[in-house]
mmCIF file of C-alpha atoms in Angstrom:
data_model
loop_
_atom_site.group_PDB
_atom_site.id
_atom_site.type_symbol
_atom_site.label_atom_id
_atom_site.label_comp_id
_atom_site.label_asym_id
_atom_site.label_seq_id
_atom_site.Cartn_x
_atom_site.Cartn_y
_atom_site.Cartn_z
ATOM 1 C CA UNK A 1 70.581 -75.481 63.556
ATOM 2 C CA UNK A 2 69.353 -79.394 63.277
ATOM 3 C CA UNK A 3 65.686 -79.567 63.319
ATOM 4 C CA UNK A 4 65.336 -83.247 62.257
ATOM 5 C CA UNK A 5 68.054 -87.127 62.135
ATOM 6 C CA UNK A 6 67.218 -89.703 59.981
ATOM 7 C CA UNK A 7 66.212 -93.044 60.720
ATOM 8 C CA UNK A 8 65.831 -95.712 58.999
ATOM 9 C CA UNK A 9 65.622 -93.353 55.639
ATOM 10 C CA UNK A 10 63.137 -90.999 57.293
ATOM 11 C CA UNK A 11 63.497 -88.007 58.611
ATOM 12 C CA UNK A 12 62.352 -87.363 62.341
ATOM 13 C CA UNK A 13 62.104 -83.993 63.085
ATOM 14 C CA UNK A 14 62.813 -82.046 66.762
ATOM 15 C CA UNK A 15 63.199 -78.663 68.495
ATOM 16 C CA UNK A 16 66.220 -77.726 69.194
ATOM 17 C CA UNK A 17 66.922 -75.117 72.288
ATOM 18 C CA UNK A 18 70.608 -73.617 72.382
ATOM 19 C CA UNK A 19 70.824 -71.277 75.186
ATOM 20 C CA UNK A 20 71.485 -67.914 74.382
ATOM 21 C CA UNK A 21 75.407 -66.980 74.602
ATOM 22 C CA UNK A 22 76.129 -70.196 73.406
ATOM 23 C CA UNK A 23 79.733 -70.770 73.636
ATOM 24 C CA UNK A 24 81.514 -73.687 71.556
ATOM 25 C CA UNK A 25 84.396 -73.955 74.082
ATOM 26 C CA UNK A 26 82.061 -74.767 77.183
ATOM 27 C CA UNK A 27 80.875 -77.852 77.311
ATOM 28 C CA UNK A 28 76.785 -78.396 77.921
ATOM 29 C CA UNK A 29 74.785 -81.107 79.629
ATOM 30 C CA UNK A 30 72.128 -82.295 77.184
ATOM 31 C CA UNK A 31 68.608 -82.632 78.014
ATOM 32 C CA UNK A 32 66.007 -84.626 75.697
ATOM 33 C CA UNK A 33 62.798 -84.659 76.287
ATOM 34 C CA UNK A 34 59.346 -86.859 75.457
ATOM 35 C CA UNK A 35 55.955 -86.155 74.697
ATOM 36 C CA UNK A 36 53.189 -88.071 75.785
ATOM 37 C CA UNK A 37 50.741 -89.802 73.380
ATOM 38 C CA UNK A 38 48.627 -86.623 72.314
ATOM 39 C CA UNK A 39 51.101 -83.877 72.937
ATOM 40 C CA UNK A 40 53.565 -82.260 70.184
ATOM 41 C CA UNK A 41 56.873 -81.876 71.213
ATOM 42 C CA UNK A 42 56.043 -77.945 70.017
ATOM 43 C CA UNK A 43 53.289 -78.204 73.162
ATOM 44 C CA UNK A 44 55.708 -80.228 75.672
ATOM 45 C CA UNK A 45 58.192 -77.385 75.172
ATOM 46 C CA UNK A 46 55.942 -74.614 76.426
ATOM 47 C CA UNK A 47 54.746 -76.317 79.485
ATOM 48 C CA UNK A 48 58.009 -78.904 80.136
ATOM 49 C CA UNK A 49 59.491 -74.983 81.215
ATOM 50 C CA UNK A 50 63.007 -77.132 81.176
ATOM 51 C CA UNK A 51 65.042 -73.824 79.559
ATOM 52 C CA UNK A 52 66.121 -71.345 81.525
ATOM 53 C CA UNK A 53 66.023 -73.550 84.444
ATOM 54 C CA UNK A 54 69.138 -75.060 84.750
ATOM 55 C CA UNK A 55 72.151 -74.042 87.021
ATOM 56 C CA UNK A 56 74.659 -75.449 84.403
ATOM 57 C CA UNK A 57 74.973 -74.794 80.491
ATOM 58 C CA UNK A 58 72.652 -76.923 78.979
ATOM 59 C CA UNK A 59 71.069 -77.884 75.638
ATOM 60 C CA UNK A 60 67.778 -79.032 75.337
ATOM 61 C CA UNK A 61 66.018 -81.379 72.536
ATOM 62 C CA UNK A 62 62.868 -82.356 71.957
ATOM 63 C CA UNK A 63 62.225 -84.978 69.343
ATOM 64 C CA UNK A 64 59.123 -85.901 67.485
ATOM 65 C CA UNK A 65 57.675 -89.405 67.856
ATOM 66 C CA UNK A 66 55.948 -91.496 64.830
ATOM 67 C CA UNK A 67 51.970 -91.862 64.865
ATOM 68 C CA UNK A 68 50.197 -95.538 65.174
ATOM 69 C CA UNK A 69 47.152 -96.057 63.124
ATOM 70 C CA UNK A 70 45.053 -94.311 65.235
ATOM 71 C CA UNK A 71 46.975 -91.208 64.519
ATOM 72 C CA UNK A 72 48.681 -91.056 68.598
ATOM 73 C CA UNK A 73 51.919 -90.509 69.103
ATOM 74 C CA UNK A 74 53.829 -93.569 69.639
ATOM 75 C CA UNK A 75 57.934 -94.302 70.521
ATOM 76 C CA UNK A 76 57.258 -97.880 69.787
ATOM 77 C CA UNK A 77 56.189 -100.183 66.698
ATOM 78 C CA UNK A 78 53.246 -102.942 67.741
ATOM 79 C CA UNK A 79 55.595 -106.115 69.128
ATOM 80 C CA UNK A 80 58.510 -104.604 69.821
ATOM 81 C CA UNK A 81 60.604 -106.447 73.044
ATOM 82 C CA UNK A 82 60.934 -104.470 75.766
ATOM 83 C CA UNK A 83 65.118 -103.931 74.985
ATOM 84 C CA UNK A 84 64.539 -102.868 71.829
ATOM 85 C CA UNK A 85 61.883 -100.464 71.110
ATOM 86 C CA UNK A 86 62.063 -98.667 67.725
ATOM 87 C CA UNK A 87 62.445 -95.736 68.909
ATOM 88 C CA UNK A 88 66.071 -96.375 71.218
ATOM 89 C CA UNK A 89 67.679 -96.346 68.162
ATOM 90 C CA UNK A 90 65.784 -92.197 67.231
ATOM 91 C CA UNK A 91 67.933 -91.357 70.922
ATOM 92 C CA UNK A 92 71.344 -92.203 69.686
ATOM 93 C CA UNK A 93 70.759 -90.605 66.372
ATOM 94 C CA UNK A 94 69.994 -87.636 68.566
ATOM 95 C CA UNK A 95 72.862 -88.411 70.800
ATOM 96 C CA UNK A 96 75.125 -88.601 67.800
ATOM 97 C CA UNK A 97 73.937 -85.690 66.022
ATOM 98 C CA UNK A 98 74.417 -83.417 68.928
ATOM 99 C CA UNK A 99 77.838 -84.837 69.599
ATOM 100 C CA UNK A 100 79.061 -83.685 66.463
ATOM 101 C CA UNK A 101 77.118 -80.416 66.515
ATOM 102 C CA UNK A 102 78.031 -79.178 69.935
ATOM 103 C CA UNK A 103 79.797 -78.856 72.565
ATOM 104 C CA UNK A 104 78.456 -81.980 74.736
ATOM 105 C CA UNK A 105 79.686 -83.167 78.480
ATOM 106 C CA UNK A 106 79.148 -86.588 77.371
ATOM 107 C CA UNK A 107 78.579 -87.138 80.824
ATOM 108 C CA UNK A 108 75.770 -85.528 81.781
ATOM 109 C CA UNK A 109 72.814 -86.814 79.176
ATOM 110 C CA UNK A 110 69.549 -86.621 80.623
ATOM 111 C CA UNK A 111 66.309 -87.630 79.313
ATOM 112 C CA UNK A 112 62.821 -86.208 80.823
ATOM 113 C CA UNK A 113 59.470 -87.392 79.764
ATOM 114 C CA UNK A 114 55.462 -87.485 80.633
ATOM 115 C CA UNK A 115 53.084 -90.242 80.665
ATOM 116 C CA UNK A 116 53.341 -92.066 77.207
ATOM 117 C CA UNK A 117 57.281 -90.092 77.046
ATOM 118 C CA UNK A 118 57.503 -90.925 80.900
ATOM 119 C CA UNK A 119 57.188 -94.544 80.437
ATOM 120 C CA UNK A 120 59.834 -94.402 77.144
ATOM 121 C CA UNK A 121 61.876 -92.256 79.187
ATOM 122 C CA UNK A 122 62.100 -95.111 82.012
ATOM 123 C CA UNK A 123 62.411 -97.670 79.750
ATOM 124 C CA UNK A 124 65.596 -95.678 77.782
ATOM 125 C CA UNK A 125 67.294 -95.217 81.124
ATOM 126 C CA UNK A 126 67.413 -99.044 81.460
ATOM 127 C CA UNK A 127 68.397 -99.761 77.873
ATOM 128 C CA UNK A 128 70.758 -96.960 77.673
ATOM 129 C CA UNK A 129 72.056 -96.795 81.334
ATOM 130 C CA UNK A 130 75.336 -96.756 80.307
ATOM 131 C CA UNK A 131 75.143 -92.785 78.431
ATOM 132 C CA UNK A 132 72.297 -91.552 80.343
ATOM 133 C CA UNK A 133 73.508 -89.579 83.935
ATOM 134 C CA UNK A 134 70.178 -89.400 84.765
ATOM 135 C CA UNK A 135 65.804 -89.825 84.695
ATOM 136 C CA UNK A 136 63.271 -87.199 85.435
ATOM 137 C CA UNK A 137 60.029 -88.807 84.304
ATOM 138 C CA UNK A 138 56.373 -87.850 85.418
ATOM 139 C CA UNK A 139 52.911 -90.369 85.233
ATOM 140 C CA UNK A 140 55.363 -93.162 83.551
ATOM 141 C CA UNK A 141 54.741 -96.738 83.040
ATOM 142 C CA UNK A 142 57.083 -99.336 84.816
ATOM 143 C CA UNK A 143 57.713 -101.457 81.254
ATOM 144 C CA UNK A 144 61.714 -101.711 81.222
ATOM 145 C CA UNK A 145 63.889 -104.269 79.698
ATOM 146 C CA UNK A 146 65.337 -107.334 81.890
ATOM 147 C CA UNK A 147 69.035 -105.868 82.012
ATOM 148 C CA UNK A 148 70.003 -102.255 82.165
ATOM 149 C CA UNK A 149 73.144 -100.609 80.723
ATOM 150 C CA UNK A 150 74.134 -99.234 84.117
ATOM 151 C CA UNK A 151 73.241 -97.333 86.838
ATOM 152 C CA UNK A 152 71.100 -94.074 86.477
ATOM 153 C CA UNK A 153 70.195 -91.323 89.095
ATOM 154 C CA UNK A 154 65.981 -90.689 88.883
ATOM 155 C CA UNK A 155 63.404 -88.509 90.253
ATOM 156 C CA UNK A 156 60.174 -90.297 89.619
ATOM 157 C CA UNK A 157 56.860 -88.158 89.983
ATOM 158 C CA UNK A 158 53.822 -89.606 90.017
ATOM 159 C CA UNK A 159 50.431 -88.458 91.480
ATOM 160 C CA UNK A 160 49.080 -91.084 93.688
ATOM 161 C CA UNK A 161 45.454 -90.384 92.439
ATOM 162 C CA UNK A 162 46.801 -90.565 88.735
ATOM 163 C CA UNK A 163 43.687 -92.260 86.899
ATOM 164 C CA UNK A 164 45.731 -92.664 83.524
ATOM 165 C CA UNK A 165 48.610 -94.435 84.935
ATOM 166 C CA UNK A 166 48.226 -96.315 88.479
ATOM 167 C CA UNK A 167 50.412 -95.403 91.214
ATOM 168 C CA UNK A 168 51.202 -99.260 90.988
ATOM 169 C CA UNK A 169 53.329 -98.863 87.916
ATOM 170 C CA UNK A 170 55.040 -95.718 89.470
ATOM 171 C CA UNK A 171 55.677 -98.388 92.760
ATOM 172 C CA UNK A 172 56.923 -100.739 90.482
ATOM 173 C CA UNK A 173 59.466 -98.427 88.339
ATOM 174 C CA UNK A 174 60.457 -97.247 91.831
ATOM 175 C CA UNK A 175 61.416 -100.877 93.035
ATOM 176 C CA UNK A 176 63.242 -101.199 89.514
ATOM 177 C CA UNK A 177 65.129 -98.296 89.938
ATOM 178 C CA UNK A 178 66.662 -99.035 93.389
ATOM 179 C CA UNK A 179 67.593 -102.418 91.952
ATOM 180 C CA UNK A 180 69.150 -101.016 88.915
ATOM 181 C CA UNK A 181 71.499 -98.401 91.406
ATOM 182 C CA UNK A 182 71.967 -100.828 94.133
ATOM 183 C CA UNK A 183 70.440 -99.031 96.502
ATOM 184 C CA UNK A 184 68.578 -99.714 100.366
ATOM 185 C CA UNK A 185 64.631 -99.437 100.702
ATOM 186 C CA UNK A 186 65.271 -96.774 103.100
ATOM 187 C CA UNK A 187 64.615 -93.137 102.092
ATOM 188 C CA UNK A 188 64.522 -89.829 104.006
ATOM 189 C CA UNK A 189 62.759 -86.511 102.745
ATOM 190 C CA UNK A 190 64.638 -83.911 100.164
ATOM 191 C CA UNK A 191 64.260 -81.493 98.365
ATOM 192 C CA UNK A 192 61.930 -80.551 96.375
ATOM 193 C CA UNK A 193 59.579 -80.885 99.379
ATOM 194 C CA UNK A 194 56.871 -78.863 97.644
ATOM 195 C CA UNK A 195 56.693 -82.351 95.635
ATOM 196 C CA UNK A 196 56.521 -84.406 98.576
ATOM 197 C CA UNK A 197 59.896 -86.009 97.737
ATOM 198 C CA UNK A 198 62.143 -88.214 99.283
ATOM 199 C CA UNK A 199 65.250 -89.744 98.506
ATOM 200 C CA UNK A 200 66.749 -92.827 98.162
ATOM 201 C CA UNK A 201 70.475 -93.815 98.996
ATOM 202 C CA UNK A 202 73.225 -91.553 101.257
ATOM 203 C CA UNK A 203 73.105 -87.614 100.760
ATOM 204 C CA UNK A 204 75.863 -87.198 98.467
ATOM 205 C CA UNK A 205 75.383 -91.055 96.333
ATOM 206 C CA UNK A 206 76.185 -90.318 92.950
ATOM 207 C CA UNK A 207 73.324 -92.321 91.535
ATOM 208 C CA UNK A 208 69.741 -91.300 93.947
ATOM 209 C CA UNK A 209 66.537 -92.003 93.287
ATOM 210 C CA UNK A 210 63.896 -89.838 94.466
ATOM 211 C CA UNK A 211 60.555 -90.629 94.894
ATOM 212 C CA UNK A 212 58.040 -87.474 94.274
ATOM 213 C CA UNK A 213 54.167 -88.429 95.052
ATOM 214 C CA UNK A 214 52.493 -85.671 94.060
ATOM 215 C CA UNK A 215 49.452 -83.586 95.325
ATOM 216 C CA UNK A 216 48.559 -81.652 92.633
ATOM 217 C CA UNK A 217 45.068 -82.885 91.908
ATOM 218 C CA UNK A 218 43.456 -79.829 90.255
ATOM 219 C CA UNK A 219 44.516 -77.708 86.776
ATOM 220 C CA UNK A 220 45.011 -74.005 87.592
ATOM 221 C CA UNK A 221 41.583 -73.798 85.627
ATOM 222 C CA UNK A 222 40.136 -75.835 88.608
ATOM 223 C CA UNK A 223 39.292 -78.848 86.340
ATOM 224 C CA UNK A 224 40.097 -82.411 88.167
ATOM 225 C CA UNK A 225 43.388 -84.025 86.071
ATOM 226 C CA UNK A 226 45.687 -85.710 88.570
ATOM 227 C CA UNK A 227 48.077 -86.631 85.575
ATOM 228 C CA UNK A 228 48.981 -83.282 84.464
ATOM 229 C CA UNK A 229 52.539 -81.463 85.051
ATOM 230 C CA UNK A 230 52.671 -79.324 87.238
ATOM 231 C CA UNK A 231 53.493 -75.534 87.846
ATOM 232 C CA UNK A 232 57.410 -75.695 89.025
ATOM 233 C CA UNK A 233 58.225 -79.316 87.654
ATOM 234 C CA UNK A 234 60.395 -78.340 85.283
ATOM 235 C CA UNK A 235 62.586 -76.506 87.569
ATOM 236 C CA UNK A 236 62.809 -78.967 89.727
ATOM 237 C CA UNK A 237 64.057 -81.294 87.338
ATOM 238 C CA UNK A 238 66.648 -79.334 86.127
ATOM 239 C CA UNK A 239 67.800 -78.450 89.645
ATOM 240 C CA UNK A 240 68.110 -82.287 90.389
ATOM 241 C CA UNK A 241 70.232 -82.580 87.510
ATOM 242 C CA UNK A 242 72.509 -79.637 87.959
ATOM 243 C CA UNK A 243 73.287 -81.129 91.836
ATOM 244 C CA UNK A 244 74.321 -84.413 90.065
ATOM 245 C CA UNK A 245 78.222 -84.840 90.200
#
């Protein structure tokens, strides 16, 4: 099994998860995943709780991102434009490598991410709008490049009382969204209503957007964190992708 691509000479390492009873015949969605700026992708694995979840065969990666000076995680190099961030070029060596190491429905990519992942995450699903099916990102930043490569459906989570990331930035990745699918400012509530969602565009438009303010201000420990992931995310995500046509 893979457990690293290279770029640029080096080699970046990531997790793969095959579901058990893989079957090379069968072709899988593919799910990558981000970690935020202090998080492994070893530690986003265990509380992403993306396997298992999904109503559709599905593989799931999680790459490793590069550390600044300061020794954080980071998907970007200092200056980098907003439509090309180092770290684009990391996806399609995933992409690629997966392609020609499984059984891939080339049309159902995915990429999922929190905070520091979240905001590379939004900004892939511009830049790379035209492989990516869909977004599920969580406490994201709103930096995107000025043209997309096509339309993407999203569910966008974001705690309103987030103190990492405003809600602001989630309001303004929302408006970019809707923009990049062509769709009205109207919404109505959906599923998953435990998340307070609600859903832009027709029921049945192959490209959605839904808008998930969470109210999950408090750790199961108690302790007061507004930008953590919550209990039952990850199956929501993956249940939003498997309804995608």
């Amino acid at each position: 099994m893979a457990d690293h691509v290279t770029l640029d000479g080096a080699a970046r390492g990531m997790i793969v998860a095959v579901p058990e009873g893989y079957r090379p015949d069968l072709p899988h969605s593919l799910v990558v995943a981000f970690h935020g700026r202090t998080n492994s992708n070893a530690e986003v694995r265990r509380y992403f709780a993306l396997e298992g979840q999904a109503g559709e065969p599905a593989i799931v990666v999680y790459p490793a991102s590069l550390k600044d000076a300061r020794g954080l995680n980071v998907w970007a190099d200092p200056g980098d434009p907003p439509h090309r961030l180092r770290d684009f070029r990391l996806f399609d060596a995933v992409l690629e490598s997966m392609a020609a190491t499984y059984c891939l429905d080339m049309g159902r990519v995915f990429v999922v991410g929190h905070s520091l992942g979240g905001s590379f995450a939004n900004s892939l699903a511009c830049a790379r709008g035209g492989e990516i099916r869909g977004l599920a990102s969580l406490g994201g930043g709103s930096a995107r490049p000025k043209d997309c490569g096509g339309p993407v459906a999203a569910m966008v989570l974001h705690n309103p009382r987030d103190e990492q990331v405003p809600l602001s930035e989630a309001l303004r990745l929302r408006r970019a969204l809707l923009a990049q699918d062509g769709l009205p400012t109207g919404s109505e509530p959906d599923e998953p209503h435990r998340f307070n969602c609600r859903r832009y565009g027709a029921e049945g438009e192959e490209n959605p957007v839904l808008w998930c303010p969470l109210a999950d201000d408090r750790t199961r420990n108690g302790r007061f964190y507004p930008h953590q992931w919550p209990q039952g995310v990850g199956a929501a995500i993956m249940a939003f992708f498997a309804r995608l046509d």
